[in-house]
PDB file of C-alpha atoms in Angstrom:
ATOM      1  CA  UNK H  21      15.775   0.012  -8.478  1.00  0.00           C
ATOM      2  CA  UNK H  22      11.967  -1.182  -8.598  1.00  0.00           C
ATOM      3  CA  UNK H  23       9.672  -1.971 -10.020  1.00  0.00           C
ATOM      4  CA  UNK H  24       6.032  -4.247 -10.170  1.00  0.00           C
ATOM      5  CA  UNK H  25       3.998  -5.857 -12.620  1.00  0.00           C
ATOM      6  CA  UNK H  26       0.799  -7.210 -12.482  1.00  0.00           C
ATOM      7  CA  UNK H  27      -2.219  -7.128 -15.322  1.00  0.00           C
ATOM      8  CA  UNK H  28      -4.463  -3.712 -15.251  1.00  0.00           C
ATOM      9  CA  UNK H  29      -8.235  -6.422 -14.646  1.00  0.00           C
ATOM     10  CA  UNK H  30      -9.296  -9.136 -14.395  1.00  0.00           C
ATOM     11  CA  UNK H  31     -12.721 -10.071 -15.375  1.00  0.00           C
ATOM     12  CA  UNK H  32     -14.823 -13.722 -13.507  1.00  0.00           C
ATOM     13  CA  UNK H  33     -18.091 -14.878 -12.370  1.00  0.00           C
ATOM     14  CA  UNK H  34     -19.753 -15.801  -8.904  1.00  0.00           C
ATOM     15  CA  UNK H  35     -18.085 -19.102  -8.117  1.00  0.00           C
ATOM     16  CA  UNK H  36     -15.176 -19.783 -10.835  1.00  0.00           C
ATOM     17  CA  UNK H  37     -12.030 -19.404  -9.672  1.00  0.00           C
ATOM     18  CA  UNK H  38      -9.389 -16.572 -10.814  1.00  0.00           C
ATOM     19  CA  UNK H  39      -5.627 -16.270 -10.836  1.00  0.00           C
ATOM     20  CA  UNK H  40      -3.192 -12.838 -10.844  1.00  0.00           C
ATOM     21  CA  UNK H  41      -0.315 -12.572 -11.727  1.00  0.00           C
ATOM     22  CA  UNK H  42       2.523  -9.861  -9.870  1.00  0.00           C
ATOM     23  CA  UNK H  43       5.765 -10.012 -12.272  1.00  0.00           C
ATOM     24  CA  UNK H  44       8.803  -8.292  -9.868  1.00  0.00           C
ATOM     25  CA  UNK H  45      12.731  -6.451  -9.753  1.00  0.00           C
ATOM     26  CA  UNK H  46      13.791  -5.004  -6.902  1.00  0.00           C
ATOM     27  CA  UNK H  47      17.143  -5.603  -4.896  1.00  0.00           C
ATOM     28  CA  UNK H  48      17.670  -6.633  -0.950  1.00  0.00           C
ATOM     29  CA  UNK H  49      14.008  -8.729  -1.593  1.00  0.00           C
ATOM     30  CA  UNK H  50      12.383  -9.687   1.052  1.00  0.00           C
ATOM     31  CA  UNK H  51       9.504 -10.700   0.033  1.00  0.00           C
ATOM     32  CA  UNK H  52       6.262 -10.607  -1.305  1.00  0.00           C
ATOM     33  CA  UNK H  53       2.314  -8.833  -0.299  1.00  0.00           C
ATOM     34  CA  UNK H  54      -0.417  -9.406  -1.296  1.00  0.00           C
ATOM     35  CA  UNK H  55      -3.644  -6.149  -0.736  1.00  0.00           C
ATOM     36  CA  UNK H  56      -7.007  -5.263  -0.913  1.00  0.00           C
ATOM     37  CA  UNK H  57      -8.905  -2.185  -2.004  1.00  0.00           C
ATOM     38  CA  UNK H  58     -12.944  -2.201  -2.312  1.00  0.00           C
ATOM     39  CA  UNK H  59     -13.349   1.727  -4.044  1.00  0.00           C
ATOM     40  CA  UNK H  60     -12.673   4.692  -1.528  1.00  0.00           C
ATOM     41  CA  UNK H  61     -11.715   2.366   0.770  1.00  0.00           C
ATOM     42  CA  UNK H  62      -8.046   1.648   2.023  1.00  0.00           C
ATOM     43  CA  UNK H  63      -5.972  -1.306   1.297  1.00  0.00           C
ATOM     44  CA  UNK H  64      -6.657  -3.750   3.864  1.00  0.00           C
ATOM     45  CA  UNK H  65      -3.529  -6.647   4.257  1.00  0.00           C
ATOM     46  CA  UNK H  66      -4.172 -10.739   2.707  1.00  0.00           C
ATOM     47  CA  UNK H  67      -0.958 -11.989   2.424  1.00  0.00           C
ATOM     48  CA  UNK H  68       2.782 -12.484   2.419  1.00  0.00           C
ATOM     49  CA  UNK H  69       5.508 -14.641   0.806  1.00  0.00           C
ATOM     50  CA  UNK H  70       9.086 -14.780   1.747  1.00  0.00           C
ATOM     51  CA  UNK H  71       9.663 -18.436   0.954  1.00  0.00           C
ATOM     52  CA  UNK H  72       9.031 -19.804  -1.954  1.00  0.00           C
ATOM     53  CA  UNK H  73       5.739 -21.805  -2.290  1.00  0.00           C
ATOM     54  CA  UNK H  74       1.885 -21.458  -1.800  1.00  0.00           C
ATOM     55  CA  UNK H  75      -0.005 -20.056   1.095  1.00  0.00           C
ATOM     56  CA  UNK H  76      -3.729 -20.505   1.201  1.00  0.00           C
ATOM     57  CA  UNK H  77      -5.719 -18.646   3.826  1.00  0.00           C
ATOM     58  CA  UNK H  78      -9.327 -19.915   3.385  1.00  0.00           C
ATOM     59  CA  UNK H  79     -10.545 -18.792  -0.206  1.00  0.00           C
ATOM     60  CA  UNK H  80      -7.154 -16.804  -0.639  1.00  0.00           C
ATOM     61  CA  UNK H  81      -3.369 -18.333  -2.039  1.00  0.00           C
ATOM     62  CA  UNK H  82      -1.144 -16.601  -3.066  1.00  0.00           C
ATOM     63  CA  UNK H  83       1.978 -18.427  -4.436  1.00  0.00           C
ATOM     64  CA  UNK H  84       5.752 -16.800  -4.401  1.00  0.00           C
ATOM     65  CA  UNK H  85       9.033 -17.892  -7.120  1.00  0.00           C
ATOM     66  CA  UNK H  86      11.805 -16.177  -5.576  1.00  0.00           C
ATOM     67  CA  UNK H  87      14.193 -17.717  -8.627  1.00  0.00           C
ATOM     68  CA  UNK H  88      11.093 -15.815 -11.337  1.00  0.00           C
ATOM     69  CA  UNK H  89      10.848 -13.099  -9.420  1.00  0.00           C
ATOM     70  CA  UNK H  90       7.073 -13.733 -10.093  1.00  0.00           C
ATOM     71  CA  UNK H  91       4.241 -14.547  -8.102  1.00  0.00           C
ATOM     72  CA  UNK H  92       0.448 -15.254  -7.233  1.00  0.00           C
ATOM     73  CA  UNK H  93      -2.960 -14.228  -5.964  1.00  0.00           C
ATOM     74  CA  UNK H  94      -5.556 -17.408  -6.353  1.00  0.00           C
ATOM     75  CA  UNK H  95      -9.137 -16.689  -5.402  1.00  0.00           C
ATOM     76  CA  UNK H  96     -11.308 -19.538  -4.940  1.00  0.00           C
ATOM     77  CA  UNK H  97     -14.785 -19.667  -5.313  1.00  0.00           C
ATOM     78  CA  UNK H  98     -14.929 -16.270  -6.528  1.00  0.00           C
ATOM     79  CA  UNK H  99     -18.101 -13.791  -4.454  1.00  0.00           C
ATOM     80  CA  UNK H 100     -19.361 -10.884  -5.679  1.00  0.00           C
ATOM     81  CA  UNK H 101     -18.120  -8.672  -2.741  1.00  0.00           C
ATOM     82  CA  UNK H 102     -14.796 -10.438  -4.296  1.00  0.00           C
ATOM     83  CA  UNK H 103     -14.802  -7.077  -6.419  1.00  0.00           C
ATOM     84  CA  UNK H 104     -12.332  -4.623  -5.501  1.00  0.00           C
ATOM     85  CA  UNK H 105      -8.057  -4.141  -6.553  1.00  0.00           C
ATOM     86  CA  UNK H 106      -5.980  -6.284  -5.598  1.00  0.00           C
ATOM     87  CA  UNK H 107      -2.001  -5.177  -5.144  1.00  0.00           C
ATOM     88  CA  UNK H 108       1.184  -6.879  -5.483  1.00  0.00           C
ATOM     89  CA  UNK H 109       3.625  -5.881  -3.152  1.00  0.00           C
ATOM     90  CA  UNK H 110       7.547  -5.764  -2.362  1.00  0.00           C
ATOM     91  CA  UNK H 111       9.387  -5.628   0.576  1.00  0.00           C
ATOM     92  CA  UNK H 112      13.110  -4.451   0.490  1.00  0.00           C
ATOM     93  CA  UNK H 113      15.564  -5.231   3.459  1.00  0.00           C
ATOM     94  CA  UNK H 114      15.511  -0.859   4.280  1.00  0.00           C
ATOM     95  CA  UNK H 115      11.930  -1.624   5.348  1.00  0.00           C
ATOM     96  CA  UNK H 116      10.667   0.019   1.546  1.00  0.00           C
ATOM     97  CA  UNK H 117       7.434  -1.237   0.922  1.00  0.00           C
ATOM     98  CA  UNK H 118       6.053  -0.948  -3.162  1.00  0.00           C
ATOM     99  CA  UNK H 119       3.286  -1.865  -4.852  1.00  0.00           C
ATOM    100  CA  UNK H 120       2.175  -2.612  -8.098  1.00  0.00           C
ATOM    101  CA  UNK H 121      -0.546  -0.657 -10.077  1.00  0.00           C
ATOM    102  CA  UNK H 122      -2.833  -3.482  -9.275  1.00  0.00           C
ATOM    103  CA  UNK H 123      -5.395  -5.351 -10.917  1.00  0.00           C
ATOM    104  CA  UNK H 124      -8.821  -4.402 -10.644  1.00  0.00           C
ATOM    105  CA  UNK H 125     -11.320  -7.161 -10.020  1.00  0.00           C
ATOM    106  CA  UNK H 126     -15.151  -7.370 -10.933  1.00  0.00           C
ATOM    107  CA  UNK H 127     -16.909 -10.351 -10.908  1.00  0.00           C
ATOM    108  CA  UNK H 128     -20.081 -11.186 -12.357  1.00  0.00           C
ATOM    109  CA  UNK H 129     -22.765 -12.916 -11.307  1.00  0.00           C
TER     110      UNK H 129
ATOM    111  CA  UNK B   6      -8.909  -0.136  18.720  1.00  0.00           C
ATOM    112  CA  UNK B   7      -7.301   3.390  16.995  1.00  0.00           C
ATOM    113  CA  UNK B   8      -4.603   2.098  15.301  1.00  0.00           C
ATOM    114  CA  UNK B   9      -3.468   4.187  12.632  1.00  0.00           C
ATOM    115  CA  UNK B  10      -5.558   7.175  12.442  1.00  0.00           C
ATOM    116  CA  UNK B  11      -5.217  10.225  10.020  1.00  0.00           C
ATOM    117  CA  UNK B  12      -6.563  14.140   9.931  1.00  0.00           C
ATOM    118  CA  UNK B  13      -7.761  15.926   8.548  1.00  0.00           C
ATOM    119  CA  UNK B  14     -10.164  13.608   6.034  1.00  0.00           C
ATOM    120  CA  UNK B  15     -10.638  16.105   3.420  1.00  0.00           C
ATOM    121  CA  UNK B  16      -9.378  19.827   3.278  1.00  0.00           C
ATOM    122  CA  UNK B  17      -9.386  21.686  -0.487  1.00  0.00           C
ATOM    123  CA  UNK B  18      -6.605  24.319  -0.551  1.00  0.00           C
ATOM    124  CA  UNK B  19      -5.018  26.962  -2.366  1.00  0.00           C
ATOM    125  CA  UNK B  20      -2.261  27.262  -5.325  1.00  0.00           C
ATOM    126  CA  UNK B  21       0.237  27.533  -2.356  1.00  0.00           C
ATOM    127  CA  UNK B  22      -0.630  26.772   0.700  1.00  0.00           C
ATOM    128  CA  UNK B  23       1.172  24.536   2.387  1.00  0.00           C
ATOM    129  CA  UNK B  24      -0.382  22.260   5.323  1.00  0.00           C
ATOM    130  CA  UNK B  25       0.663  18.729   7.336  1.00  0.00           C
ATOM    131  CA  UNK B  26      -1.892  15.110   7.739  1.00  0.00           C
ATOM    132  CA  UNK B  27      -1.168  14.145  10.801  1.00  0.00           C
ATOM    133  CA  UNK B  28      -0.545  10.152  11.957  1.00  0.00           C
ATOM    134  CA  UNK B  29      -0.564   8.347  14.741  1.00  0.00           C
ATOM    135  CA  UNK B  30      -0.569   5.102  15.266  1.00  0.00           C
ATOM    136  CA  UNK B  31      -1.138   3.027  18.920  1.00  0.00           C
ATOM    137  CA  UNK B  32       0.826  -0.080  17.741  1.00  0.00           C
ATOM    138  CA  UNK B  33       3.695   0.084  18.536  1.00  0.00           C
ATOM    139  CA  UNK B  34       4.706  -0.847  15.259  1.00  0.00           C
ATOM    140  CA  UNK B  35       8.273   0.912  13.615  1.00  0.00           C
ATOM    141  CA  UNK B  36       7.978   1.518  10.608  1.00  0.00           C
ATOM    142  CA  UNK B  37       5.715   3.997   9.095  1.00  0.00           C
ATOM    143  CA  UNK B  38       4.743   5.073   5.500  1.00  0.00           C
ATOM    144  CA  UNK B  39       3.328   7.984   3.740  1.00  0.00           C
ATOM    145  CA  UNK B  40       1.712   7.262   0.708  1.00  0.00           C
ATOM    146  CA  UNK B  41      -0.415   8.310  -2.179  1.00  0.00           C
ATOM    147  CA  UNK B  42      -2.918   7.318  -4.766  1.00  0.00           C
ATOM    148  CA  UNK B  43      -4.209   8.943  -7.556  1.00  0.00           C
ATOM    149  CA  UNK B  44      -7.626   7.890  -9.367  1.00  0.00           C
ATOM    150  CA  UNK B  45      -6.884   3.782 -11.006  1.00  0.00           C
ATOM    151  CA  UNK B  46      -3.854   4.119 -10.448  1.00  0.00           C
ATOM    152  CA  UNK B  47      -1.872   2.417  -7.296  1.00  0.00           C
ATOM    153  CA  UNK B  48       0.306   3.132  -4.479  1.00  0.00           C
ATOM    154  CA  UNK B  49       3.291   5.502  -4.471  1.00  0.00           C
ATOM    155  CA  UNK B  50       5.421   5.598  -1.624  1.00  0.00           C
ATOM    156  CA  UNK B  51       6.175   9.559  -0.677  1.00  0.00           C
ATOM    157  CA  UNK B  52       8.434   8.606   2.391  1.00  0.00           C
ATOM    158  CA  UNK B  53       8.882   6.293   5.107  1.00  0.00           C
ATOM    159  CA  UNK B  54      10.906   5.385   8.637  1.00  0.00           C
ATOM    160  CA  UNK B  55      11.846   2.780   9.968  1.00  0.00           C
ATOM    161  CA  UNK B  56      12.257   4.584  12.857  1.00  0.00           C
ATOM    162  CA  UNK B  57      11.774   7.063  15.864  1.00  0.00           C
ATOM    163  CA  UNK B  58      14.638  10.292  14.239  1.00  0.00           C
ATOM    164  CA  UNK B  59      15.481   7.918  10.584  1.00  0.00           C
ATOM    165  CA  UNK B  60      13.687   9.083   7.607  1.00  0.00           C
ATOM    166  CA  UNK B  61      13.722   7.815   3.781  1.00  0.00           C
ATOM    167  CA  UNK B  62      13.016   9.103   0.969  1.00  0.00           C
ATOM    168  CA  UNK B  63      10.344   6.956  -0.833  1.00  0.00           C
ATOM    169  CA  UNK B  64       9.258   7.349  -5.398  1.00  0.00           C
ATOM    170  CA  UNK B  65       7.525  10.228  -5.759  1.00  0.00           C
ATOM    171  CA  UNK B  66       9.723  12.476  -1.956  1.00  0.00           C
ATOM    172  CA  UNK B  67       9.682  15.827  -4.020  1.00  0.00           C
ATOM    173  CA  UNK B  68       6.988  18.519  -2.693  1.00  0.00           C
ATOM    174  CA  UNK B  69       6.641  17.130   1.060  1.00  0.00           C
ATOM    175  CA  UNK B  70       8.907  16.501   3.729  1.00  0.00           C
ATOM    176  CA  UNK B  71       8.735  14.201   7.009  1.00  0.00           C
ATOM    177  CA  UNK B  72       8.747  13.672  10.168  1.00  0.00           C
ATOM    178  CA  UNK B  73       9.347  11.045  13.054  1.00  0.00           C
ATOM    179  CA  UNK B  74       9.957  12.899  16.361  1.00  0.00           C
ATOM    180  CA  UNK B  75       7.943  10.176  18.679  1.00  0.00           C
ATOM    181  CA  UNK B  76       7.152   6.380  17.281  1.00  0.00           C
ATOM    182  CA  UNK B  77       3.438   6.873  17.426  1.00  0.00           C
ATOM    183  CA  UNK B  78       3.810  10.080  15.165  1.00  0.00           C
ATOM    184  CA  UNK B  79       4.920  10.485  11.307  1.00  0.00           C
ATOM    185  CA  UNK B  80       3.571  13.629  10.053  1.00  0.00           C
ATOM    186  CA  UNK B  81       3.894  15.306   6.177  1.00  0.00           C
ATOM    187  CA  UNK B  82       4.107  18.209   4.835  1.00  0.00           C
ATOM    188  CA  UNK B  83       3.027  19.656   1.711  1.00  0.00           C
ATOM    189  CA  UNK B  84       5.413  22.903   0.368  1.00  0.00           C
ATOM    190  CA  UNK B  85       4.032  25.635  -1.882  1.00  0.00           C
ATOM    191  CA  UNK B  86       0.530  23.209  -2.356  1.00  0.00           C
ATOM    192  CA  UNK B  87       0.046  22.391  -6.577  1.00  0.00           C
ATOM    193  CA  UNK B  88      -2.138  21.261  -8.893  1.00  0.00           C
ATOM    194  CA  UNK B  89      -0.650  18.003  -9.152  1.00  0.00           C
ATOM    195  CA  UNK B  90      -1.266  17.092  -5.655  1.00  0.00           C
ATOM    196  CA  UNK B  91      -4.726  16.409  -5.607  1.00  0.00           C
ATOM    197  CA  UNK B  92      -4.396  13.056  -4.182  1.00  0.00           C
ATOM    198  CA  UNK B  93      -5.731  10.531  -2.193  1.00  0.00           C
ATOM    199  CA  UNK B  94      -3.213  10.164   0.790  1.00  0.00           C
ATOM    200  CA  UNK B  95      -2.684   6.516   3.020  1.00  0.00           C
ATOM    201  CA  UNK B  96      -0.307   6.177   6.839  1.00  0.00           C
ATOM    202  CA  UNK B  97      -0.102   3.432   7.030  1.00  0.00           C
ATOM    203  CA  UNK B  98       2.794   0.583   9.691  1.00  0.00           C
ATOM    204  CA  UNK B  99       4.471  -2.192  10.695  1.00  0.00           C
ATOM    205  CA  UNK B 100       5.586  -4.326  12.525  1.00  0.00           C
ATOM    206  CA  UNK B 101       8.737  -4.696  10.803  1.00  0.00           C
ATOM    207  CA  UNK B 102       9.613  -5.234   7.540  1.00  0.00           C
ATOM    208  CA  UNK B 103      10.208  -9.109   6.976  1.00  0.00           C
ATOM    209  CA  UNK B 104       9.094 -12.698   8.568  1.00  0.00           C
ATOM    210  CA  UNK B 105       8.678 -10.182  12.514  1.00  0.00           C
ATOM    211  CA  UNK B 106       6.041  -8.176  11.000  1.00  0.00           C
ATOM    212  CA  UNK B 107       5.308  -7.528   7.076  1.00  0.00           C
ATOM    213  CA  UNK B 108       1.320  -6.480   7.634  1.00  0.00           C
ATOM    214  CA  UNK B 109       0.910  -3.093   6.811  1.00  0.00           C
ATOM    215  CA  UNK B 110      -1.904  -1.263   8.935  1.00  0.00           C
ATOM    216  CA  UNK B 111      -3.811   1.498   6.758  1.00  0.00           C
ATOM    217  CA  UNK B 112      -5.250   4.568   7.766  1.00  0.00           C
ATOM    218  CA  UNK B 113      -8.431   5.553   6.792  1.00  0.00           C
ATOM    219  CA  UNK B 114      -6.877   8.530   4.020  1.00  0.00           C
ATOM    220  CA  UNK B 115      -6.465  11.750   3.916  1.00  0.00           C
ATOM    221  CA  UNK B 116      -9.197  13.402   0.430  1.00  0.00           C
ATOM    222  CA  UNK B 117      -6.797  16.184  -0.739  1.00  0.00           C
ATOM    223  CA  UNK B 118      -7.726  18.737  -3.680  1.00  0.00           C
ATOM    224  CA  UNK B 119      -5.129  22.226  -4.536  1.00  0.00           C
ATOM    225  CA  UNK B 120      -7.013  24.508  -6.329  1.00  0.00           C
TER     226      UNK B 120
END
């Protein structure tokens, strides 16, 4: 089967850096994705890692270690609007995309 | 650009009733998904499809059925609605599953209450 684990909640202050970790178990791993979801809204795509290493997109970066079945999302220069839920998700070769339970990020002034 | 369109946005069902949630995408995506999300929880995969005529079960398929007769449409059927099916339902699509098209596009969601 497939499973993903991530912390349920994280709190940080404006301007800070926060890291949200994700460990996964899956067969036929294709890649690790990250999504952001604000209350009442649909999830939106943030990043995708298929290979080991760091991918950077503006203030957000995502890292993957396939050997450790581990990844993280790094958010820099936190802003109040970054308060949301963040989900890691795993693609397998059959096209199935499974999501973690989500990490609720609260950004304080 | 329409993207992924879900209807209806809100619906109240009585126990035992049936209904179909409609989902259509205009991006010529091969992969389509149905998820449910209970309050404060993650998204659970109900069914998915990798192309017209092909569907497969996800994590929580019981009580639901799908069909994929065209590339564009992926309706979700609820038979004999139960209170446990009260949830927000998201339809999503992507071009592929790997580097060729890994971005998932979501519809706005359908809020379903079973009473």
